[in-house]
C-alpha atoms as a printed R data frame, in Angstrom:
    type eleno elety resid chain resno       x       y       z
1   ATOM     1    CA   UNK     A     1  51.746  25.346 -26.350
2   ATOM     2    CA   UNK     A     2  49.013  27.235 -28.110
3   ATOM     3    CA   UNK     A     3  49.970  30.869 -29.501
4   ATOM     4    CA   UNK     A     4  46.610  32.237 -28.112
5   ATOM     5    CA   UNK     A     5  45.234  33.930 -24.929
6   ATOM     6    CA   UNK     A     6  44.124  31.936 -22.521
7   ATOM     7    CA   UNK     A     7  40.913  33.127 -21.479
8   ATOM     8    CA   UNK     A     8  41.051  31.938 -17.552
9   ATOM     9    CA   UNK     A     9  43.894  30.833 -15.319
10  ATOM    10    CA   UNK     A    10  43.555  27.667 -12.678
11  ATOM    11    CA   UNK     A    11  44.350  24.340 -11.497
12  ATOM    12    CA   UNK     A    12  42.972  20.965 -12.264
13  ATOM    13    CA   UNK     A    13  42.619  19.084  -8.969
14  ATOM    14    CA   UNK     A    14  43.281  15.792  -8.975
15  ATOM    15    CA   UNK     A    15  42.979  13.901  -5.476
16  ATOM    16    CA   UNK     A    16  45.631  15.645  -3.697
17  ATOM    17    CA   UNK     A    17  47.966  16.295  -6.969
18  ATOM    18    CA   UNK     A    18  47.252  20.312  -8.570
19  ATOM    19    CA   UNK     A    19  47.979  20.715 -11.801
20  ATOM    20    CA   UNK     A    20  48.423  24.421 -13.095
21  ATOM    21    CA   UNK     A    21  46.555  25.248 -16.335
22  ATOM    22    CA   UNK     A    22  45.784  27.659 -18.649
23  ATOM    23    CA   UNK     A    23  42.026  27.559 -20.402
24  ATOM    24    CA   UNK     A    24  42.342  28.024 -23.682
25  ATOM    25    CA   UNK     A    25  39.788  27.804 -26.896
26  ATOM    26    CA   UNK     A    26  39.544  24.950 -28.355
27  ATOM    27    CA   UNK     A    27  37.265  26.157 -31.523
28  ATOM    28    CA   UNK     A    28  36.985  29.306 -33.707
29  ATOM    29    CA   UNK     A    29  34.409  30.726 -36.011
30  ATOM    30    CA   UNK     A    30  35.419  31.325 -39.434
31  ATOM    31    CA   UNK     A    31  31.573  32.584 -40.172
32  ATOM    32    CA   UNK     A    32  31.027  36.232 -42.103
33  ATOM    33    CA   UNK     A    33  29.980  38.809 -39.981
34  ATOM    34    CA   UNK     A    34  28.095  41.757 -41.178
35  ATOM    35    CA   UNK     A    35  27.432  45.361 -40.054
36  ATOM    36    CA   UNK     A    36  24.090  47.494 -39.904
37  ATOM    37    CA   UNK     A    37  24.330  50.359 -42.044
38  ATOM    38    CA   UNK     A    38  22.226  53.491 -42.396
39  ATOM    39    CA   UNK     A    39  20.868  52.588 -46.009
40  ATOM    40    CA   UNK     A    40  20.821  56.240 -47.452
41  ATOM    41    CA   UNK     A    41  24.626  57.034 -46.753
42  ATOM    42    CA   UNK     A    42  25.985  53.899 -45.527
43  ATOM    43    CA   UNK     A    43  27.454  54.919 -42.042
44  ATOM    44    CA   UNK     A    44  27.757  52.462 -39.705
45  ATOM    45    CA   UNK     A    45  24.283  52.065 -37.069
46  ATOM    46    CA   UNK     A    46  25.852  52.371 -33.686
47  ATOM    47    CA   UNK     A    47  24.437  50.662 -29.964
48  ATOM    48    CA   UNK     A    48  24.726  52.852 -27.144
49  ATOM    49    CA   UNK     A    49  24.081  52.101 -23.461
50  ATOM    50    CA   UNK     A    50  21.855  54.601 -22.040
51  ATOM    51    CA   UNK     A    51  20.135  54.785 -18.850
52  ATOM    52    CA   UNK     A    52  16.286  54.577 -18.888
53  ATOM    53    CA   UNK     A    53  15.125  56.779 -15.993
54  ATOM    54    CA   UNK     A    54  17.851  59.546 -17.071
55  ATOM    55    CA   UNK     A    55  17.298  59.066 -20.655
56  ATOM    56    CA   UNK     A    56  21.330  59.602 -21.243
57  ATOM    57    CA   UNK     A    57  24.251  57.843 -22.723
58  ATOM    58    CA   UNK     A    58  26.663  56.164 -19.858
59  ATOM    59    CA   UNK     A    59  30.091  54.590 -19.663
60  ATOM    60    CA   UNK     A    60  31.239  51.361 -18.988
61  ATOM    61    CA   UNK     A    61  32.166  52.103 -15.870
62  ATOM    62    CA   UNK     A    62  29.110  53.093 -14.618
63  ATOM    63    CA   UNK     A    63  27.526  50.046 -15.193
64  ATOM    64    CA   UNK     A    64  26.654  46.956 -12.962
65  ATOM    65    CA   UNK     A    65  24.533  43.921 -12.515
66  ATOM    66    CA   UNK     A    66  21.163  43.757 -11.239
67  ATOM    67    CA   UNK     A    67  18.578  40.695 -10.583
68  ATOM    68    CA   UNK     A    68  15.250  41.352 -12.081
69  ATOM    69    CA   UNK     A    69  12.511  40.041  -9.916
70  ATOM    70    CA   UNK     A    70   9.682  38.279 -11.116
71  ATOM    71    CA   UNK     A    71   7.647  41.549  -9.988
72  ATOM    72    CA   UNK     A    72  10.210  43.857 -12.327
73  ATOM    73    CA   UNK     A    73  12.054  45.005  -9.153
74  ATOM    74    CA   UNK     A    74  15.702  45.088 -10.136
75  ATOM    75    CA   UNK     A    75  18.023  44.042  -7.111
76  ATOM    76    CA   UNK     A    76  21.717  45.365  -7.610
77  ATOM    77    CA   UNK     A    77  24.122  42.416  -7.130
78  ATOM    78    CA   UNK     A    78  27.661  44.040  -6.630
79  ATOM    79    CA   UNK     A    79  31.078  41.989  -7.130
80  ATOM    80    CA   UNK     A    80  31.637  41.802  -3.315
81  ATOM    81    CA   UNK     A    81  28.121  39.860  -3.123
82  ATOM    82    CA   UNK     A    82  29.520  37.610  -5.092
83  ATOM    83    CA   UNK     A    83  32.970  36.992  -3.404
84  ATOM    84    CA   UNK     A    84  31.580  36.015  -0.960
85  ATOM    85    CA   UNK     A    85  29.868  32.820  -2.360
86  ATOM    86    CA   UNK     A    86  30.556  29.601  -1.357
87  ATOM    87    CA   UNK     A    87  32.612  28.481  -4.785
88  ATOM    88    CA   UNK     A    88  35.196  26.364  -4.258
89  ATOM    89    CA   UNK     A    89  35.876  26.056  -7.681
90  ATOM    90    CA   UNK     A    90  36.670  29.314  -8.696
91  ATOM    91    CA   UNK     A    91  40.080  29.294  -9.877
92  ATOM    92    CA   UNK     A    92  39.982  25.068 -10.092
93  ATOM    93    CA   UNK     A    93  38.993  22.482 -12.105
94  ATOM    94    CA   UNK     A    94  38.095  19.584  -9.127
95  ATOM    95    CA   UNK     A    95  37.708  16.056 -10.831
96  ATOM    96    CA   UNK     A    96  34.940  14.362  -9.416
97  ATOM    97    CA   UNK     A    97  34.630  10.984 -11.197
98  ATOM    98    CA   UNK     A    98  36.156   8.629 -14.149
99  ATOM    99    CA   UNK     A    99  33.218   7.176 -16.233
100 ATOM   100    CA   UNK     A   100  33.449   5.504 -19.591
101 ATOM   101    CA   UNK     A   101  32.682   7.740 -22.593
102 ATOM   102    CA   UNK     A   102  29.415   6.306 -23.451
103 ATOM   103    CA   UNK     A   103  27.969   7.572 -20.249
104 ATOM   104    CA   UNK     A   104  27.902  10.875 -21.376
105 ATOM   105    CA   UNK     A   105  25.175  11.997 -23.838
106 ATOM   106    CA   UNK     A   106  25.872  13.885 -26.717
107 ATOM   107    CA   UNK     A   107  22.955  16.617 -25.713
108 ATOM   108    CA   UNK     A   108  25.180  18.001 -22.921
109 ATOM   109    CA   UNK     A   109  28.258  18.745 -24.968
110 ATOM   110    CA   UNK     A   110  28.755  22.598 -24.502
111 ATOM   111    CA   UNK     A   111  31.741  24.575 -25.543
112 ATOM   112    CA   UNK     A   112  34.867  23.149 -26.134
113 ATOM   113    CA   UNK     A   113  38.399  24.179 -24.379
114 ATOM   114    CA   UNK     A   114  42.166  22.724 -24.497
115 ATOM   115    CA   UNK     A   115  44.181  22.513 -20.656
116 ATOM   116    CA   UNK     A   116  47.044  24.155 -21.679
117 ATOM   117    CA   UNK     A   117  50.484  23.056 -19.111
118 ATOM   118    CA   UNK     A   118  50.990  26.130 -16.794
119 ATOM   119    CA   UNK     A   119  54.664  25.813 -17.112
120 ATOM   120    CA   UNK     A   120  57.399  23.675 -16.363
121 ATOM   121    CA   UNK     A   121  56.691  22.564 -13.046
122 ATOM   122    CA   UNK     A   122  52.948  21.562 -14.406
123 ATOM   123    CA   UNK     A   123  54.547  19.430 -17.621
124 ATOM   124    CA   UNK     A   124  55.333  16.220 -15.288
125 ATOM   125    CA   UNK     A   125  51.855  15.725 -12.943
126 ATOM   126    CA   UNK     A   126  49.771  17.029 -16.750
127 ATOM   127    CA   UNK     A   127  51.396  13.609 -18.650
128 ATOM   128    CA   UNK     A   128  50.414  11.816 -15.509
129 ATOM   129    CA   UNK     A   129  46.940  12.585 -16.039
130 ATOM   130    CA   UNK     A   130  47.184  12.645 -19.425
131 ATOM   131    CA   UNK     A   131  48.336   8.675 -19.697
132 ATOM   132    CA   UNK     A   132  46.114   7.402 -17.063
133 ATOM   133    CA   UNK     A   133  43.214   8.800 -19.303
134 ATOM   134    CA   UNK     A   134  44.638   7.214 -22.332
135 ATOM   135    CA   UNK     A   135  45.441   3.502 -20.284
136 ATOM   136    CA   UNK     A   136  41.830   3.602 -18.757
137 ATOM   137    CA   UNK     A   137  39.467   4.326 -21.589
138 ATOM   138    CA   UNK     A   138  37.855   7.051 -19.571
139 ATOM   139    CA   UNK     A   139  37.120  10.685 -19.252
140 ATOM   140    CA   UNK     A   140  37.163  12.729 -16.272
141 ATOM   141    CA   UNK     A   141  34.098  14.663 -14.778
142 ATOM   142    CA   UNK     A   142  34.903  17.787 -13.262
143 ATOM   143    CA   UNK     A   143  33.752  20.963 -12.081
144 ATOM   144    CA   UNK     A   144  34.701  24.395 -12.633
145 ATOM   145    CA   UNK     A   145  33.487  27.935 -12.239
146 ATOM   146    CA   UNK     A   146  33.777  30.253 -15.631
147 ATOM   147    CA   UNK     A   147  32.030  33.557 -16.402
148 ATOM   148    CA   UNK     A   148  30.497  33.495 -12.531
149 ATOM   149    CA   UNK     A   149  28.811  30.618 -12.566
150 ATOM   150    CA   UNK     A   150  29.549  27.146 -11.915
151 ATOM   151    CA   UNK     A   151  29.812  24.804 -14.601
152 ATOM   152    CA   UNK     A   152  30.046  20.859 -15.202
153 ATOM   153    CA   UNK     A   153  33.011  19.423 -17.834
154 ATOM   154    CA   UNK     A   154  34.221  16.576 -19.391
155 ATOM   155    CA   UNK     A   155  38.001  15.761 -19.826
156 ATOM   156    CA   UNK     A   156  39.454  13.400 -22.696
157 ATOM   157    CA   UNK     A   157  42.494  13.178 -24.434
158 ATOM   158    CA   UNK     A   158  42.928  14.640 -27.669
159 ATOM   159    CA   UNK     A   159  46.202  13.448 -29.481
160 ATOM   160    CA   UNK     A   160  49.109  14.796 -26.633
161 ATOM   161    CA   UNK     A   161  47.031  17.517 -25.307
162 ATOM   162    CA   UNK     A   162  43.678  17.254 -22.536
163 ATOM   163    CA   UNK     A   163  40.716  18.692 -23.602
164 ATOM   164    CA   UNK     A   164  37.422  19.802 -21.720
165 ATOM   165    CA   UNK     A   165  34.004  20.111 -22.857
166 ATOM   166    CA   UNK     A   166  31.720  21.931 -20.916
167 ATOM   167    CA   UNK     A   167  28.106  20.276 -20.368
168 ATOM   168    CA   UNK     A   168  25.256  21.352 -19.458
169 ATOM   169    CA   UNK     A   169  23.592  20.292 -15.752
170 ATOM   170    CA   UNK     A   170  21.515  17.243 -16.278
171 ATOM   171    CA   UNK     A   171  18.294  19.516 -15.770
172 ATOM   172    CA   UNK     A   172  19.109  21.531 -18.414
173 ATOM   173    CA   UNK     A   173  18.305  19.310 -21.211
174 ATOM   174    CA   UNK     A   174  15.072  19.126 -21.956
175 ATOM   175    CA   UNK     A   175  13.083  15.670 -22.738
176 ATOM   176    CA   UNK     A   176  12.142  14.907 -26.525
177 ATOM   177    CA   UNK     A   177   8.523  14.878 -25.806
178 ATOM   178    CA   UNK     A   178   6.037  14.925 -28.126
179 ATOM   179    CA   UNK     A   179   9.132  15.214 -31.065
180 ATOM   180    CA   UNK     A   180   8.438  11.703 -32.749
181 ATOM   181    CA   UNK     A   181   5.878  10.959 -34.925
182 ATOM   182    CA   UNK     A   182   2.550  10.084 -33.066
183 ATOM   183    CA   UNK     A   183   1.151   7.307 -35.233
184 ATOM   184    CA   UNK     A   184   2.198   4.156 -35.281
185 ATOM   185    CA   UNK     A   185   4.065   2.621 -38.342
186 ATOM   186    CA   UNK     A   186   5.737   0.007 -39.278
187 ATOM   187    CA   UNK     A   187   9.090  -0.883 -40.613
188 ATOM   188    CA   UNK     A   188   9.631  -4.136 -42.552
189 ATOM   189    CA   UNK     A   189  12.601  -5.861 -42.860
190 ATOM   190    CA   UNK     A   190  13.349  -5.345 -46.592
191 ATOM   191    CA   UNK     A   191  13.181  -1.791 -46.251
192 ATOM   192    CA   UNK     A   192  16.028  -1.689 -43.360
193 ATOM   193    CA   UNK     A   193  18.155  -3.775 -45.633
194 ATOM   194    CA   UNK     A   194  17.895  -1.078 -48.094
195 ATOM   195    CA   UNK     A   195  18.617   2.133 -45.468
196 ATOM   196    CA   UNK     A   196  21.431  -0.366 -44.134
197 ATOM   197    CA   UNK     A   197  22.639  -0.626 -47.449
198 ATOM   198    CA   UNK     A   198  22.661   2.672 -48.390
199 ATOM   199    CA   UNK     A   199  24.440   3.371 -44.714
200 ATOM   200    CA   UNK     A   200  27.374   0.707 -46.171
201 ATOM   201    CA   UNK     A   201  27.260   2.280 -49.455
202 ATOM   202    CA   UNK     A   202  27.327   6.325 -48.266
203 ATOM   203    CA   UNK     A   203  30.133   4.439 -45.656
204 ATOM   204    CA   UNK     A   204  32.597   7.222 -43.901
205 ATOM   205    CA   UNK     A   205  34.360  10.758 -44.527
206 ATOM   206    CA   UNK     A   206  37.464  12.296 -44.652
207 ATOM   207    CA   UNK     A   207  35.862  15.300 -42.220
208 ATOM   208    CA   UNK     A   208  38.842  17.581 -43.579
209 ATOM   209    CA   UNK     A   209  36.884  16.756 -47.586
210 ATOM   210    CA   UNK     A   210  33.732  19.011 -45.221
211 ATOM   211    CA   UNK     A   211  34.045  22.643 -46.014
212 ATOM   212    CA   UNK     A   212  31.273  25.570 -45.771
213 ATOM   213    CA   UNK     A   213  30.117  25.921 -49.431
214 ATOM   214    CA   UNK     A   214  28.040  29.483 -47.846
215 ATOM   215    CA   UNK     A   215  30.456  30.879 -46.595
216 ATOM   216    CA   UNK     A   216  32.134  30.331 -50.161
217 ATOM   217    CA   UNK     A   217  29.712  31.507 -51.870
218 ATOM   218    CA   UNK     A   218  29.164  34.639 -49.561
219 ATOM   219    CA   UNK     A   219  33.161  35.364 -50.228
220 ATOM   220    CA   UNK     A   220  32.085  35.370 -54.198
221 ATOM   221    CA   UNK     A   221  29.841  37.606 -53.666
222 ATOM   222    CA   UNK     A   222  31.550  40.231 -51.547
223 ATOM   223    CA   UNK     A   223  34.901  40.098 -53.323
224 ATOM   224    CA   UNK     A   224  32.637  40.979 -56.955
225 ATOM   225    CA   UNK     A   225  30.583  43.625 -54.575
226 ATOM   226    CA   UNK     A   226  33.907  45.325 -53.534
227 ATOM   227    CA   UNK     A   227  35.454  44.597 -56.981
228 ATOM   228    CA   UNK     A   228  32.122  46.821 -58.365
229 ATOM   229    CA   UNK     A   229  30.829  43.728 -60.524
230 ATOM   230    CA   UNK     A   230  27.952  41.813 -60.257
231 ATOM   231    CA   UNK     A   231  27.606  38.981 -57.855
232 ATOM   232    CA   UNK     A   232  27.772  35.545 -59.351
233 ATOM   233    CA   UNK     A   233  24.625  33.955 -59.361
234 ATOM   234    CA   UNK     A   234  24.623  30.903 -57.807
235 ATOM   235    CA   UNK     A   235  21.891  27.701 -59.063
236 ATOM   236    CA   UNK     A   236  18.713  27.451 -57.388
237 ATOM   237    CA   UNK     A   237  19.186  24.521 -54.802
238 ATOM   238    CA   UNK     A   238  17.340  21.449 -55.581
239 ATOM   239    CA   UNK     A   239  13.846  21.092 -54.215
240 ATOM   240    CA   UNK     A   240  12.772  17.762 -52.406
241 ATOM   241    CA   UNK     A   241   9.415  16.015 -53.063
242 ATOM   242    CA   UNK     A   242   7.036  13.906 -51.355
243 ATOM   243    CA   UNK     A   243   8.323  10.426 -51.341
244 ATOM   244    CA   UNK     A   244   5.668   8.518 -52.587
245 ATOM   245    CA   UNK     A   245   7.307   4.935 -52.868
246 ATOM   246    CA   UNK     A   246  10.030   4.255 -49.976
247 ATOM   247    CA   UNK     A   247  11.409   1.430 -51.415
248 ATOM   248    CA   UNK     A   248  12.396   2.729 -54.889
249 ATOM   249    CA   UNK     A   249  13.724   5.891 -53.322
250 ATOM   250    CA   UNK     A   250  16.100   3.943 -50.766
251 ATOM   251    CA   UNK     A   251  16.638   1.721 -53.921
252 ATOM   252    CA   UNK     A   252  17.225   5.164 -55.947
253 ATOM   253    CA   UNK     A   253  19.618   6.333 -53.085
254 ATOM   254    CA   UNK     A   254  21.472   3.616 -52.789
255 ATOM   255    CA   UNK     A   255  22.165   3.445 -57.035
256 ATOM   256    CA   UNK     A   256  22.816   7.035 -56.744
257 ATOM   257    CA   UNK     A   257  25.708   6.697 -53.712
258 ATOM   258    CA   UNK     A   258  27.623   3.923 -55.317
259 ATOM   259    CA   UNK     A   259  27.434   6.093 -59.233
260 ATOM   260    CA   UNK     A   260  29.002   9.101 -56.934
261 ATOM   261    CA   UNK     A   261  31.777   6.925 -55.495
262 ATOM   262    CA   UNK     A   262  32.324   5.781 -59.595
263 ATOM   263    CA   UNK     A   263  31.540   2.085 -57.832
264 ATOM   264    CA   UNK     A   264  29.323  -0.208 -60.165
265 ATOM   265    CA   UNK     A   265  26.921  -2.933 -58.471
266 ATOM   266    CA   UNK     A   266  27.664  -6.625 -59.122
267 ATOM   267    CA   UNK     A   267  26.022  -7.799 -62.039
268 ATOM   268    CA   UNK     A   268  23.992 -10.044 -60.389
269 ATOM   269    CA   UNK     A   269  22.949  -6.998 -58.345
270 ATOM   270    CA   UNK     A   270  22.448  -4.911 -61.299
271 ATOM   271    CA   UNK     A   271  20.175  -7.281 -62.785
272 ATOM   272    CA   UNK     A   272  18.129  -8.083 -59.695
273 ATOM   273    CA   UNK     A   273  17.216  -4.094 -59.509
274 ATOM   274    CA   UNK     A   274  16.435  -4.024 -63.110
275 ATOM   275    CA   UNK     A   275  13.572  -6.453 -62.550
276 ATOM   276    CA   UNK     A   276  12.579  -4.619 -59.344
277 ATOM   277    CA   UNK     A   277  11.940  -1.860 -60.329
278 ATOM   278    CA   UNK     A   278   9.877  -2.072 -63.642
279 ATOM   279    CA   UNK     A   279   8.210  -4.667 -61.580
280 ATOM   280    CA   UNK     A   280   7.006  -1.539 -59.254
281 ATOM   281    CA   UNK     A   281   6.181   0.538 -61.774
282 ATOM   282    CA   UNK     A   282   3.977  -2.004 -63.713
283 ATOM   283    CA   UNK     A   283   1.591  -2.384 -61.284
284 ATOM   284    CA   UNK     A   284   0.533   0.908 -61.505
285 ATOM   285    CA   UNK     A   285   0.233   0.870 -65.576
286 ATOM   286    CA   UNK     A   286  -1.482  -1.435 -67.423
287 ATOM   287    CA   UNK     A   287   0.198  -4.674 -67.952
288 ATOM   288    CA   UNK     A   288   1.452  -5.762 -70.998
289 ATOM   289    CA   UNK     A   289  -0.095  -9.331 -70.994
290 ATOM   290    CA   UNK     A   290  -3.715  -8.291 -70.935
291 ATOM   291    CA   UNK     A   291  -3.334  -5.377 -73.727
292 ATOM   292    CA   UNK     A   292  -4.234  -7.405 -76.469
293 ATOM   293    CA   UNK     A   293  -7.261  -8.760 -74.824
294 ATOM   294    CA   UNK     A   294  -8.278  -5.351 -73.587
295 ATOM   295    CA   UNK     A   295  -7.309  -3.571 -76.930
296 ATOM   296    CA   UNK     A   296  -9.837  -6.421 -78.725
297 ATOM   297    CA   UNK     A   297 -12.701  -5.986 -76.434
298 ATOM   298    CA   UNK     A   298 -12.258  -2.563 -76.876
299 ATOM   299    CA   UNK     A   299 -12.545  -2.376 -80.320
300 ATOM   300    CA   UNK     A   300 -15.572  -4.639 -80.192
301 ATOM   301    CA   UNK     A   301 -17.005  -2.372 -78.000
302 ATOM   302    CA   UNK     A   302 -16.335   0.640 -80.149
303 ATOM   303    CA   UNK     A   303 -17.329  -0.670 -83.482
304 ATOM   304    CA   UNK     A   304 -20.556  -1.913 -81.374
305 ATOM   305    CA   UNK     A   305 -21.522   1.300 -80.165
306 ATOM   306    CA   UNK     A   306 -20.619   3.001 -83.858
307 ATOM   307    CA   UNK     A   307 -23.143   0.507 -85.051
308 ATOM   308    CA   UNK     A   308 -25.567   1.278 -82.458
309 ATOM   309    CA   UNK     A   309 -25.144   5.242 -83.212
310 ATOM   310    CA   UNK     A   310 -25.583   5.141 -86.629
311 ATOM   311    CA   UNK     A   311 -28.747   2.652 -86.348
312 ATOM   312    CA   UNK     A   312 -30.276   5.318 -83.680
313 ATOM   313    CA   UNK     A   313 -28.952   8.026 -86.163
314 ATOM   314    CA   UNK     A   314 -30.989   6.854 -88.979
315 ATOM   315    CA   UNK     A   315 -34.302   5.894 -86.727
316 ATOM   316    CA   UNK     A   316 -33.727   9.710 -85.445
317 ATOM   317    CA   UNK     A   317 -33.732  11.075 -88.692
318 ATOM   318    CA   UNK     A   318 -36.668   8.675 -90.158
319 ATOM   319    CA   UNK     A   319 -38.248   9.862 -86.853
320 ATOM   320    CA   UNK     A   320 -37.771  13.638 -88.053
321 ATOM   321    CA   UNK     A   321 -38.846  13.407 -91.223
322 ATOM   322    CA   UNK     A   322 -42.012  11.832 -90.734
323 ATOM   323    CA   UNK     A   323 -42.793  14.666 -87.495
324 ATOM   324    CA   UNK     A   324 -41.995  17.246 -90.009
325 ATOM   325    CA   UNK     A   325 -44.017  15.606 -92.699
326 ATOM   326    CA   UNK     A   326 -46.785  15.196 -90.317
327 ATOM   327    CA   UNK     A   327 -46.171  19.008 -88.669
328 ATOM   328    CA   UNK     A   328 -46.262  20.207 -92.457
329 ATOM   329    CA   UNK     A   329 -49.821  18.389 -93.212
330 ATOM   330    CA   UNK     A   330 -51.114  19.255 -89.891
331 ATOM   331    CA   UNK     A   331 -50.029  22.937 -90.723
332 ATOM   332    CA   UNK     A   332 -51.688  22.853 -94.337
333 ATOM   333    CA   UNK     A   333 -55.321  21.130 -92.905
334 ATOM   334    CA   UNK     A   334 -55.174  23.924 -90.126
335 ATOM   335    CA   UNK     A   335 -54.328  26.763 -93.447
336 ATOM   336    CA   UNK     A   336 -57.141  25.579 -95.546
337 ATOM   337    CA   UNK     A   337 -59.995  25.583 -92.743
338 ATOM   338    CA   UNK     A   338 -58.843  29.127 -91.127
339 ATOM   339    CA   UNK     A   339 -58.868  30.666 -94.954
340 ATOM   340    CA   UNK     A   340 -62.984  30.184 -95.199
341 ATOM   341    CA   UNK     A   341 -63.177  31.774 -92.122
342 ATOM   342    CA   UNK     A   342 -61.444  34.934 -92.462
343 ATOM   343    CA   UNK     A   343 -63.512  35.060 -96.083
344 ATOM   344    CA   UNK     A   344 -66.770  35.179 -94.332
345 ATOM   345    CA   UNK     A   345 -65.613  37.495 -91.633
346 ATOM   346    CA   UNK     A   346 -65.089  40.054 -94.643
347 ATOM   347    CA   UNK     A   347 -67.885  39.108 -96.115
348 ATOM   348    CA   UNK     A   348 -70.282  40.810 -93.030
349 ATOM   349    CA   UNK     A   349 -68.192  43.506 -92.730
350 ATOM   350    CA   UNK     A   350 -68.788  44.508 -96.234
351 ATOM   351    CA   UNK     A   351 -72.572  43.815 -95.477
């Protein structure tokens, strides 16, 4: 039996047989916590409860529950409202069906709890159950009221012991509408013998191997904090890019899974990726058989257009000379007639 509380006290009915039980956490959080602190002196930032319309702090005990109405009307709701409910569940687990495991979808999985034997007496009709689980392949759909409300579970066997997993109601998962992509694309067959490749190749886990590298890290850092050193830096994570080719990434992946498991591919393999790949990137570069032919035309091309330059150099400089040649005659023609003009103009004012 489990060294912890049990956090609720009951029977599982089954048919006419009652089993006594004690609920029982099946999971813990091993997650840092942290406190708010008043930053200037560090004292711890306290909640208190305190009553609106007084404005004052109050105790525990001087609070209840109260229904909030879609108008903002609160309606008390005292204990002895809700004894009085029609729950026949309340201190019972009541199995209602034995499906197959597959009929339950993953989206409804809630908490999870162990059924802990209520004793002696409870050890003998608990195996019962217990082994007609095991011989049927089944689980067992109950319900049970926890926390004042009632809830839906799910029994299986886990090693000796029953467990339950709560679920929600059917109604209260939601549909995945509007979650996957809206376009329409399409998935050929060579690239889903690549994903199930690298699916064979990443293959299964030791879940024990799985730890929270955070929470490590978080440890680090408060133990040098507390320690008055500096916290370890830790390397910036890796950042992911746009996948621009699918195929060589799966191809990429899958290389990169089998090098982390220290397996090599088959030569044959090995080979066949070799010539993939380059093959891939080729097409984007220029290929090697038509570099000669491009490199030639291109050099006939350039010497042509040297040629060409120099041939419209030389016409642009005969060009130039003979403009300024001209320009300079021109400018000694216009010289020699404006000189006789300016003569006789001082010639009448002297007159």
């Amino acid at each position: 039996m489990l060294h912890v509380r049990s956090i609720w006290n009951g029977a599982i009915s089954f048919g006419l047989v009652s089993i006594p039980i004690k609920l029982v956490n099946a999971t813990e959080s091993h997650s840092i916590s942290f406190r708010q602190i008043h930053l200037e002196d560090g004292g711890r930032i306290r909640y208190r409860k305190v009553c609106e319309l007084e404005e004052k702090e109050v105790s525990g005990a001087e609070i209840g529950k109260g229904y909030e109405d879609a108008d903002g009307t609160i309606i008390p709701i005292t204990d002895e409202d809700l004894s009085h409910l029609p729950l026949p569940t309340a201190k019972t687990i009541e199995i209602v069906a034995f499906v197959p495991a597959d009929r339950i979808d993953p989206l409804q999985m809630d908490a999870a709890y162990y059924l802990a034997a209520g004793g002696a007496p409870a050890a003998k009709p608990y195996t019962l159950l217990r082994e007609a689980l095991k011989r049927s392949n089944k689980v067992a759909i109950a319900k049970y009221a926890l926390r004042g409300r009632e809830r839906l579970g799910m029994l299986r066997v886990v090693d000796d012991a029953i467990a339950m997993h709560g679920l929600l109601w059917p109604d209260e998962v939601r549909a995945p509408e509007g979650v996957a992509p809206d376009t329409n694309v399409n998935v050929n067959d060579k690239e889903l013998d690549l994903a199930d490749a690298l699916m064979d190749t990443l293959g299964e886990i030791d879940f024990d191997e799985l730890h929270d590298e955070y929470r490590d890290a978080l440890e680090e850092v408060v133990a040098a904090k507390a320690a008055g050193e500096a916290p370890p830096e830790s390397p910036e994570p890796a950042r992911g890019g746009k996948v621009l080719d699918l195929m060589a990434a799966l191809e990429k992946s899958v290389r990169e899974a089998k090098e982390s498991r220290g397996e090599e591919p088959p030569p044959s393999e090995e080979k066949a990726e070799v010539k993939r790949l380059p093959a891939r990137k080729s097409a984007r570069t220029t290929p090697k058989q038509t570099t000669g032919k491009k490199s030639t035309s291109t050099a006939g091309k350039t010497a042509a257009k040297k040629t060409t330059a120099s041939t419209s150099a030389s016409a642009k400089k005969s060009t130039t000379k003979s403009t300024q040649g001209t320009k300079k005659t021109t400018a000694k023609k216009t010289t020699a007639k404006k000189t006789p003009a300016k003569k006789t103009a001082s010639r009448k004012r002297t007159a």
